[in-house]
Amino acid sequence: EYLGGYKGYAKIRRAIYAGERCPDLSVESYRVALGEVEQNTYDAKTFTHLCKTLSQLTGDDIDGSEWSGRVNKLAKDQDTEIRGELERAKKQVSKRESLRAQKLYVELLQKRGMMDEAVRALQEGRNFCADVKDQALLHIDAARISQIMGRWLQVATYIQRTESVLPDPAEPTATELAVLRAQSSFGDCKWSVAVSELQALSFDKMLSGGIFARGVVTARDIALYGTLAGLASLERDQIKAKLIDNVMFGQFLDNMPECQLLLQSYYNSKYADALARLSQIMSFCKLDPVIGPHVAALEQRIKDNIVVLYTQPFASIRMDSMAEALCFSSVKVLEDTLVRMIDSKLIQARIDGPTGFLVKHAVDPRDAALKRVDEMHQAFTLQAELMSARIQYLEEESKRSSTSARIHYRR
């Protein structure tokens, strides 16, 4: 069910990622990956690797040499044919035909699992572009390959290149770029940027634009990424406005009710329930190649936000009651968490050890006013220094111009 909405290398990569991290699902995951490679690719290298892995796990003799030999011959024949087409197009000086042949070559490289070579071939294809639209389409293709491989910096780079030549793209390109931006931001742990993109996506546009049909991103992904990024970066009222009451985002949440329930528990201050649901979702996220590398940091960020929310209504709180309400294993674990959060200035408070209370600091208005004055003084000093440097530069330029004019006059 987890892999049902994915296709091609997105499905293969996710299946292998899950198999490597979950022993109980490893055989099933590798078989799914093997089936996808066999049906939809010419990737002999990955097929052979999966056959060997499954043989070791199951004890069965799984021989992939016959399939590998057959697809290698097919790939070689297609490679020869495409190269011939490309040479003929070059001789005819036909950019359109050359670009078509180059794209066929890129598709063949992808089918063989040669992703880096495919990206390089796309870059070479810029020599055959007739206009900026052709260039933009090549950049989008490169971003798609980088997306499948989880190379988020490259995705962001190709998005920028696309927007530089196509600043106002039409649908479905505009929606696809938004999806790519959101996923690359999430992959780079830029939670606030990711949620701003995700909460504005349209389910209908993604469906009609064929983005779901590509099998790289599903509606469940958008719901999951948006929920977690929102809990990590938004205030509680913002979560309600941008996620819970957002009709467009609600269409994605309908595909993953677990996220909807988590958001409701968080907003309604049902912290024990929210933490239990978060733990359940995060155990699933460990198998997701986009979220998996960041599970620990993301879960800690959300839990810290829950601790902050819990303390907001109180001037002082009994730490044993707080530990019980927030499902900490002991008061000592809660105390360690609070020390870290106080040091990081996430909470303005102190721990009163003898009484077992967390006592919050009241912000003195005079301290706040003094801080604002100090900030204004620093800003003024910086502006004065910049102005002084500017005046000095202009004076030096004026002297040089005057000297140059006198020399020219004497000549």
Short mmCIF file of C-alpha atoms in Angstrom, two decimals:
data_model
loop_
_atom_site.label_atom_id
_atom_site.label_comp_id
_atom_site.label_asym_id
_atom_site.label_seq_id
_atom_site.Cartn_x
_atom_site.Cartn_y
_atom_site.Cartn_z
CA GLU A 1 0.00 0.00 0.00
CA TYR A 2 2.83 2.43 0.89
CA LEU A 3 4.43 2.05 -2.56
CA GLY A 4 1.16 1.90 -4.50
CA GLY A 5 1.21 5.47 -5.80
CA TYR A 6 4.80 5.45 -7.07
CA LYS A 7 6.29 4.42 -10.40
CA GLY A 8 9.66 3.81 -11.98
CA TYR A 9 12.77 4.84 -10.13
CA ALA A 10 10.82 6.70 -7.46
CA LYS A 11 9.22 3.37 -6.52
CA ILE A 12 12.53 1.49 -6.83
CA ARG A 13 14.40 3.96 -4.64
CA ARG A 14 11.69 4.01 -1.98
CA ALA A 15 11.47 0.21 -1.92
CA ILE A 16 15.25 -0.21 -1.54
CA TYR A 17 15.36 2.53 1.12
CA ALA A 18 12.63 0.76 3.13
CA GLY A 19 14.30 -2.64 2.68
CA GLU A 20 17.62 -1.33 3.99
CA ARG A 21 16.02 0.11 7.13
CA CYS A 22 13.33 -2.38 8.09
CA PRO A 23 14.40 -6.05 8.37
CA ASP A 24 10.79 -7.22 8.69
CA LEU A 25 9.93 -5.67 5.31
CA SER A 26 13.24 -6.20 3.54
CA VAL A 27 12.32 -9.27 1.45
CA GLU A 28 8.97 -7.80 0.38
CA SER A 29 10.52 -4.40 -0.38
CA TYR A 30 13.37 -5.83 -2.44
CA ARG A 31 10.92 -7.99 -4.41
CA VAL A 32 8.83 -4.93 -5.20
CA ALA A 33 11.97 -3.12 -6.37
CA LEU A 34 13.09 -6.12 -8.43
CA GLY A 35 9.69 -6.36 -10.12
CA GLU A 36 9.70 -2.66 -10.99
CA VAL A 37 13.24 -2.86 -12.41
CA GLU A 38 12.33 -5.91 -14.48
CA GLN A 39 9.11 -4.47 -15.90
CA ASN A 40 10.06 -0.85 -16.57
CA THR A 41 13.83 -0.47 -16.92
CA TYR A 42 16.99 -1.71 -18.62
CA ASP A 43 18.98 -1.34 -15.38
CA ALA A 44 21.03 -4.54 -15.35
CA LYS A 45 23.32 -3.30 -12.56
CA THR A 46 20.48 -2.69 -10.07
CA PHE A 47 18.73 -5.92 -11.15
CA THR A 48 21.85 -7.99 -10.46
CA HIS A 49 22.36 -6.30 -7.09
CA LEU A 50 18.75 -7.00 -6.05
CA CYS A 51 18.98 -10.64 -7.18
CA LYS A 52 22.09 -11.16 -5.04
CA THR A 53 20.52 -9.41 -2.05
CA LEU A 54 17.33 -11.49 -2.23
CA SER A 55 19.36 -14.69 -2.65
CA GLN A 56 21.22 -13.91 0.57
CA LEU A 57 18.02 -13.09 2.46
CA THR A 58 15.88 -16.01 1.27
CA GLY A 59 18.43 -18.69 0.47
CA ASP A 60 16.93 -19.07 -3.01
CA ASP A 61 19.12 -19.11 -6.11
CA ILE A 62 17.91 -16.05 -8.02
CA ASP A 63 19.84 -15.71 -11.26
CA GLY A 64 19.47 -12.45 -13.16
CA SER A 65 22.12 -13.04 -15.81
CA GLU A 66 19.69 -14.00 -18.60
CA TRP A 67 17.52 -10.89 -18.12
CA SER A 68 20.58 -8.67 -17.78
CA GLY A 69 22.10 -10.00 -21.01
CA ARG A 70 18.84 -9.47 -22.89
CA VAL A 71 18.25 -5.88 -21.74
CA ASN A 72 21.90 -4.95 -22.27
CA LYS A 73 21.53 -5.99 -25.93
CA LEU A 74 18.26 -4.04 -26.26
CA ALA A 75 19.87 -0.96 -24.69
CA LYS A 76 22.90 -1.24 -26.97
CA ASP A 77 20.71 -1.52 -30.08
CA GLN A 78 18.63 1.49 -29.05
CA ASP A 79 21.77 3.47 -28.23
CA THR A 80 23.15 2.82 -31.73
CA GLU A 81 19.85 3.79 -33.34
CA ILE A 82 19.50 7.04 -31.35
CA ARG A 83 23.09 8.07 -31.98
CA GLY A 84 22.47 7.54 -35.69
CA GLU A 85 19.39 9.77 -35.57
CA LEU A 86 21.36 12.44 -33.72
CA GLU A 87 24.18 12.42 -36.28
CA ARG A 88 21.71 12.68 -39.19
CA ALA A 89 19.93 15.61 -37.49
CA LYS A 90 23.25 17.40 -36.93
CA LYS A 91 24.17 17.00 -40.61
CA GLN A 92 20.79 18.45 -41.60
CA VAL A 93 21.42 21.33 -39.16
CA SER A 94 18.00 20.68 -37.63
CA LYS A 95 17.88 21.86 -34.03
CA ARG A 96 14.40 20.48 -33.52
CA GLU A 97 15.33 16.95 -34.66
CA SER A 98 18.64 17.09 -32.79
CA LEU A 99 16.83 18.04 -29.56
CA ARG A 100 14.28 15.25 -30.08
CA ALA A 101 17.06 12.67 -30.55
CA GLN A 102 18.94 14.00 -27.52
CA LYS A 103 15.82 13.62 -25.36
CA LEU A 104 15.43 10.03 -26.56
CA TYR A 105 19.03 9.44 -25.52
CA VAL A 106 18.31 10.94 -22.08
CA GLU A 107 15.29 8.63 -21.65
CA LEU A 108 17.45 5.62 -22.54
CA LEU A 109 20.08 6.63 -19.99
CA GLN A 110 17.39 6.98 -17.32
CA LYS A 111 15.98 3.59 -18.21
CA ARG A 112 19.43 2.11 -17.71
CA GLY A 113 19.75 3.81 -14.30
CA MET A 114 22.53 6.13 -15.49
CA MET A 115 21.14 9.27 -13.86
CA ASP A 116 24.31 11.37 -13.75
CA GLU A 117 24.92 10.68 -17.44
CA ALA A 118 21.30 11.61 -18.17
CA VAL A 119 21.71 15.00 -16.47
CA ARG A 120 24.91 15.67 -18.42
CA ALA A 121 23.13 14.76 -21.66
CA LEU A 122 20.38 17.25 -20.81
CA GLN A 123 22.98 19.95 -20.32
CA GLU A 124 24.46 19.11 -23.72
CA GLY A 125 20.96 19.37 -25.18
CA ARG A 126 21.00 23.14 -24.60
CA ASN A 127 23.07 23.40 -27.80
CA PHE A 128 19.99 22.29 -29.75
CA CYS A 129 17.43 24.58 -28.09
CA ALA A 130 15.57 26.87 -30.49
CA ASP A 131 14.15 29.16 -27.78
CA VAL A 132 13.98 29.76 -24.02
CA LYS A 133 11.00 27.42 -23.65
CA ASP A 134 13.13 24.50 -24.87
CA GLN A 135 15.80 25.48 -22.33
CA ALA A 136 13.23 25.63 -19.52
CA LEU A 137 11.92 22.15 -20.37
CA LEU A 138 15.46 20.73 -20.21
CA HIS A 139 16.00 22.35 -16.79
CA ILE A 140 12.72 20.85 -15.55
CA ASP A 141 13.74 17.39 -16.81
CA ALA A 142 17.04 17.76 -14.93
CA ALA A 143 15.15 18.82 -11.79
CA ARG A 144 12.92 15.74 -12.10
CA ILE A 145 15.92 13.42 -12.22
CA SER A 146 17.50 15.17 -9.23
CA GLN A 147 14.18 14.91 -7.40
CA ILE A 148 14.11 11.13 -7.85
CA MET A 149 17.68 10.87 -6.59
CA GLY A 150 16.99 13.13 -3.59
CA ARG A 151 19.57 15.74 -4.59
CA TRP A 152 17.75 18.79 -3.29
CA LEU A 153 20.45 21.39 -3.93
CA GLN A 154 20.48 20.38 -7.60
CA VAL A 155 16.67 20.55 -7.69
CA ALA A 156 16.77 24.12 -6.35
CA THR A 157 19.47 25.05 -8.88
CA TYR A 158 17.47 23.77 -11.85
CA ILE A 159 14.33 25.50 -10.58
CA GLN A 160 16.23 28.80 -10.50
CA ARG A 161 17.50 28.21 -14.03
CA THR A 162 13.98 27.43 -15.22
CA GLU A 163 12.55 30.58 -13.66
CA SER A 164 15.38 32.71 -15.07
CA VAL A 165 14.37 31.84 -18.65
CA LEU A 166 10.66 31.31 -17.97
CA PRO A 167 9.64 33.79 -15.23
CA ASP A 168 5.87 33.34 -15.65
CA PRO A 169 5.23 29.67 -16.51
CA ALA A 170 1.78 28.42 -17.46
CA GLU A 171 0.03 25.40 -15.97
CA PRO A 172 0.89 22.63 -15.31
CA THR A 173 4.53 23.81 -15.25
CA ALA A 174 3.84 26.40 -12.52
CA THR A 175 2.34 23.77 -10.20
CA GLU A 176 5.12 21.28 -10.87
CA LEU A 177 7.74 23.91 -10.05
CA ALA A 178 5.90 24.67 -6.80
CA VAL A 179 5.94 20.96 -5.90
CA LEU A 180 9.66 20.74 -6.69
CA ARG A 181 10.37 23.85 -4.59
CA ALA A 182 8.38 22.49 -1.67
CA GLN A 183 10.02 19.06 -1.74
CA SER A 184 13.55 20.46 -2.13
CA SER A 185 12.93 22.89 0.77
CA PHE A 186 11.66 20.02 2.92
CA GLY A 187 14.63 17.87 1.95
CA ASP A 188 16.96 20.72 3.01
CA CYS A 189 15.15 21.14 6.38
CA LYS A 190 13.77 24.56 5.43
CA TRP A 191 10.47 23.87 7.15
CA SER A 192 8.91 27.34 6.96
CA VAL A 193 9.69 27.69 3.24
CA ALA A 194 8.35 24.19 2.57
CA VAL A 195 5.03 24.72 4.36
CA SER A 196 4.44 28.06 2.61
CA GLU A 197 4.69 26.22 -0.73
CA LEU A 198 2.79 23.11 0.34
CA GLN A 199 -0.22 24.91 1.84
CA ALA A 200 -0.75 26.76 -1.46
CA LEU A 201 -0.77 23.67 -3.71
CA SER A 202 -3.92 22.68 -5.56
CA PHE A 203 -4.95 19.01 -5.58
CA ASP A 204 -7.00 19.53 -8.75
CA LYS A 205 -4.11 21.19 -10.62
CA MET A 206 -1.73 18.41 -9.63
CA LEU A 207 -4.25 15.83 -10.81
CA SER A 208 -5.14 17.50 -14.11
CA GLY A 209 -1.50 18.42 -14.80
CA GLY A 210 -0.41 14.78 -14.62
CA ILE A 211 1.89 15.33 -11.63
CA PHE A 212 0.40 12.45 -9.65
CA ALA A 213 0.49 10.28 -12.79
CA ARG A 214 4.29 10.60 -12.96
CA GLY A 215 4.42 8.51 -9.79
CA VAL A 216 7.08 10.54 -7.96
CA VAL A 217 4.91 12.50 -5.48
CA THR A 218 1.55 11.41 -4.07
CA ALA A 219 -1.23 13.26 -2.27
CA ARG A 220 -0.18 11.47 0.93
CA ASP A 221 3.30 12.92 0.55
CA ILE A 222 1.95 16.48 0.34
CA ALA A 223 -0.23 15.91 3.43
CA LEU A 224 2.66 14.40 5.38
CA TYR A 225 5.28 16.98 4.40
CA GLY A 226 2.90 19.89 4.99
CA THR A 227 1.79 18.60 8.39
CA LEU A 228 5.29 17.98 9.72
CA ALA A 229 6.76 21.19 8.29
CA GLY A 230 3.83 23.16 9.74
CA LEU A 231 4.19 21.64 13.22
CA ALA A 232 7.91 22.39 13.11
CA SER A 233 7.70 26.02 12.02
CA LEU A 234 4.24 27.57 12.52
CA GLU A 235 2.49 29.11 15.50
CA ARG A 236 -0.65 27.36 16.69
CA ASP A 237 -3.02 29.95 15.16
CA GLN A 238 -1.12 29.74 11.87
CA ILE A 239 -1.53 25.95 11.85
CA LYS A 240 -5.28 26.39 12.07
CA ALA A 241 -5.42 29.06 9.36
CA LYS A 242 -2.92 27.58 6.90
CA LEU A 243 -3.48 23.85 7.37
CA ILE A 244 -6.57 22.83 9.34
CA ASP A 245 -9.02 25.38 7.84
CA ASN A 246 -7.30 25.46 4.43
CA VAL A 247 -9.76 23.92 1.96
CA MET A 248 -7.06 23.20 -0.66
CA PHE A 249 -4.71 21.53 1.81
CA GLY A 250 -7.69 19.67 3.25
CA GLN A 251 -7.96 17.70 -0.01
CA PHE A 252 -4.49 16.31 0.63
CA LEU A 253 -5.28 15.62 4.31
CA ASP A 254 -8.29 13.56 3.18
CA ASN A 255 -5.77 11.11 1.72
CA MET A 256 -3.98 10.79 5.07
CA PRO A 257 -6.41 11.16 7.98
CA GLU A 258 -3.61 10.43 10.48
CA CYS A 259 -2.14 13.86 9.73
CA GLN A 260 -5.50 15.55 10.12
CA LEU A 261 -5.99 13.97 13.56
CA LEU A 262 -2.46 14.97 14.60
CA LEU A 263 -3.07 18.60 13.63
CA GLN A 264 -6.39 18.66 15.50
CA SER A 265 -4.84 17.19 18.66
CA TYR A 266 -1.97 19.70 18.51
CA TYR A 267 -4.27 22.69 18.01
CA ASN A 268 -6.72 21.56 20.71
CA SER A 269 -3.89 21.15 23.27
CA LYS A 270 -4.37 17.38 23.54
CA TYR A 271 -0.65 16.96 23.93
CA ALA A 272 -0.50 13.32 25.03
CA ASP A 273 -2.62 12.30 22.05
CA ALA A 274 -0.59 14.52 19.70
CA LEU A 275 2.69 13.01 20.92
CA ALA A 276 1.38 9.46 20.52
CA ARG A 277 0.20 10.20 16.97
CA LEU A 278 3.48 11.96 16.17
CA SER A 279 5.48 8.94 17.37
CA GLN A 280 3.37 6.62 15.20
CA ILE A 281 3.77 8.79 12.10
CA MET A 282 7.51 9.23 12.66
CA SER A 283 8.06 5.47 12.83
CA PHE A 284 6.53 5.31 9.35
CA CYS A 285 8.58 8.32 8.18
CA LYS A 286 11.84 6.45 8.84
CA LEU A 287 11.08 4.50 5.66
CA ASP A 288 10.59 7.66 3.58
CA PRO A 289 13.77 8.74 1.72
CA VAL A 290 12.77 12.41 1.87
CA ILE A 291 11.93 12.57 5.59
CA GLY A 292 14.02 9.64 6.83
CA PRO A 293 17.39 11.45 7.13
CA HIS A 294 15.74 14.22 9.21
CA VAL A 295 13.36 12.22 11.44
CA ALA A 296 15.28 12.81 14.69
CA ALA A 297 15.73 16.57 14.15
CA LEU A 298 12.16 17.05 12.94
CA GLU A 299 10.60 15.07 15.78
CA GLN A 300 12.70 16.97 18.35
CA ARG A 301 11.67 20.31 16.85
CA ILE A 302 7.97 19.43 17.05
CA LYS A 303 8.27 18.08 20.60
CA ASP A 304 10.05 21.27 21.66
CA ASN A 305 7.16 23.29 20.22
CA ILE A 306 4.72 21.18 22.24
CA VAL A 307 6.71 21.85 25.42
CA VAL A 308 6.66 25.59 24.68
CA LEU A 309 2.89 25.54 24.08
CA TYR A 310 2.29 23.60 27.30
CA THR A 311 4.19 26.17 29.38
CA GLN A 312 2.60 29.29 27.87
CA PRO A 313 -0.48 29.60 30.13
CA PHE A 314 1.45 29.14 33.39
CA ALA A 315 3.69 31.32 35.56
CA SER A 316 5.04 28.19 37.27
CA ILE A 317 4.49 24.47 36.68
CA ARG A 318 5.09 21.35 38.74
CA MET A 319 7.64 19.35 36.76
CA ASP A 320 6.24 15.95 37.78
CA SER A 321 2.79 16.93 36.47
CA MET A 322 4.37 18.29 33.30
CA ALA A 323 6.39 15.11 32.75
CA GLU A 324 3.23 13.02 33.09
CA ALA A 325 1.16 15.25 30.79
CA LEU A 326 3.82 15.27 28.07
CA CYS A 327 4.61 11.53 28.36
CA PHE A 328 8.23 11.94 29.46
CA SER A 329 9.71 8.75 30.84
CA SER A 330 10.92 10.56 33.99
CA VAL A 331 11.23 13.99 35.55
CA LYS A 332 15.00 13.79 34.96
CA VAL A 333 14.48 13.43 31.19
CA LEU A 334 12.11 16.42 31.23
CA GLU A 335 14.61 18.43 33.28
CA ASP A 336 17.39 17.70 30.75
CA THR A 337 15.07 18.80 27.94
CA LEU A 338 14.14 22.02 29.75
CA VAL A 339 17.80 22.84 30.46
CA ARG A 340 18.59 22.52 26.77
CA MET A 341 15.58 24.65 25.79
CA ILE A 342 16.40 27.33 28.37
CA ASP A 343 20.00 27.46 27.15
CA SER A 344 18.70 27.82 23.58
CA LYS A 345 16.32 30.58 24.76
CA LEU A 346 13.28 28.62 23.56
CA ILE A 347 11.80 29.09 27.05
CA GLN A 348 12.33 32.08 29.35
CA ALA A 349 12.33 30.27 32.69
CA ARG A 350 14.41 28.69 35.45
CA ILE A 351 14.23 25.35 37.19
CA ASP A 352 13.66 25.51 40.95
CA GLY A 353 15.20 22.20 42.02
CA PRO A 354 14.18 22.18 45.73
CA THR A 355 10.48 22.74 44.96
CA GLY A 356 10.37 20.83 41.67
CA PHE A 357 8.84 23.73 39.77
CA LEU A 358 9.60 25.36 36.44
CA VAL A 359 9.32 29.10 37.09
CA LYS A 360 8.91 31.37 34.07
CA HIS A 361 10.66 34.73 33.85
CA ALA A 362 8.43 37.78 33.46
CA VAL A 363 9.73 40.10 30.78
CA ASP A 364 10.47 43.50 32.31
CA PRO A 365 9.15 46.29 30.01
CA ARG A 366 12.25 48.34 30.88
CA ASP A 367 14.50 45.53 29.61
CA ALA A 368 12.54 45.36 26.37
CA ALA A 369 12.75 49.15 25.93
CA LEU A 370 16.50 49.11 26.63
CA LYS A 371 16.97 46.34 24.07
CA ARG A 372 15.10 48.37 21.42
CA VAL A 373 17.23 51.46 22.17
CA ASP A 374 20.41 49.39 21.89
CA GLU A 375 19.27 47.95 18.55
CA MET A 376 18.47 51.46 17.27
CA HIS A 377 21.89 52.69 18.41
CA GLN A 378 23.66 49.84 16.63
CA ALA A 379 21.69 50.49 13.44
CA PHE A 380 22.44 54.23 13.59
CA THR A 381 26.16 53.60 14.21
CA LEU A 382 26.32 51.25 11.23
CA GLN A 383 24.58 53.79 8.97
CA ALA A 384 26.94 56.56 10.17
CA GLU A 385 29.99 54.42 9.44
CA LEU A 386 28.69 53.58 5.98
CA MET A 387 27.96 57.26 5.30
CA SER A 388 31.44 58.26 6.48
CA ALA A 389 33.05 55.66 4.26
CA ARG A 390 30.95 56.85 1.33
CA ILE A 391 31.99 60.52 1.88
CA GLN A 392 35.65 59.48 2.11
CA TYR A 393 35.36 57.51 -1.11
CA LEU A 394 33.74 60.44 -2.94
CA GLU A 395 36.43 62.85 -1.70
CA GLU A 396 39.19 60.54 -2.94
CA GLU A 397 37.45 60.13 -6.28
CA SER A 398 37.12 63.92 -6.57
CA LYS A 399 40.86 64.41 -5.89
CA ARG A 400 41.80 61.77 -8.47
CA SER A 401 39.51 63.34 -11.07
CA SER A 402 40.96 66.82 -10.39
CA THR A 403 44.56 65.57 -10.69
CA SER A 404 43.76 63.73 -13.90
CA ALA A 405 42.14 66.86 -15.37
CA ARG A 406 45.22 69.01 -14.58
CA ILE A 407 47.56 66.50 -16.19
CA HIS A 408 45.38 66.34 -19.27
CA TYR A 409 45.29 70.19 -19.47
CA ARG A 410 49.10 70.46 -19.27
CA ARG A 411 49.47 67.98 -22.11
#
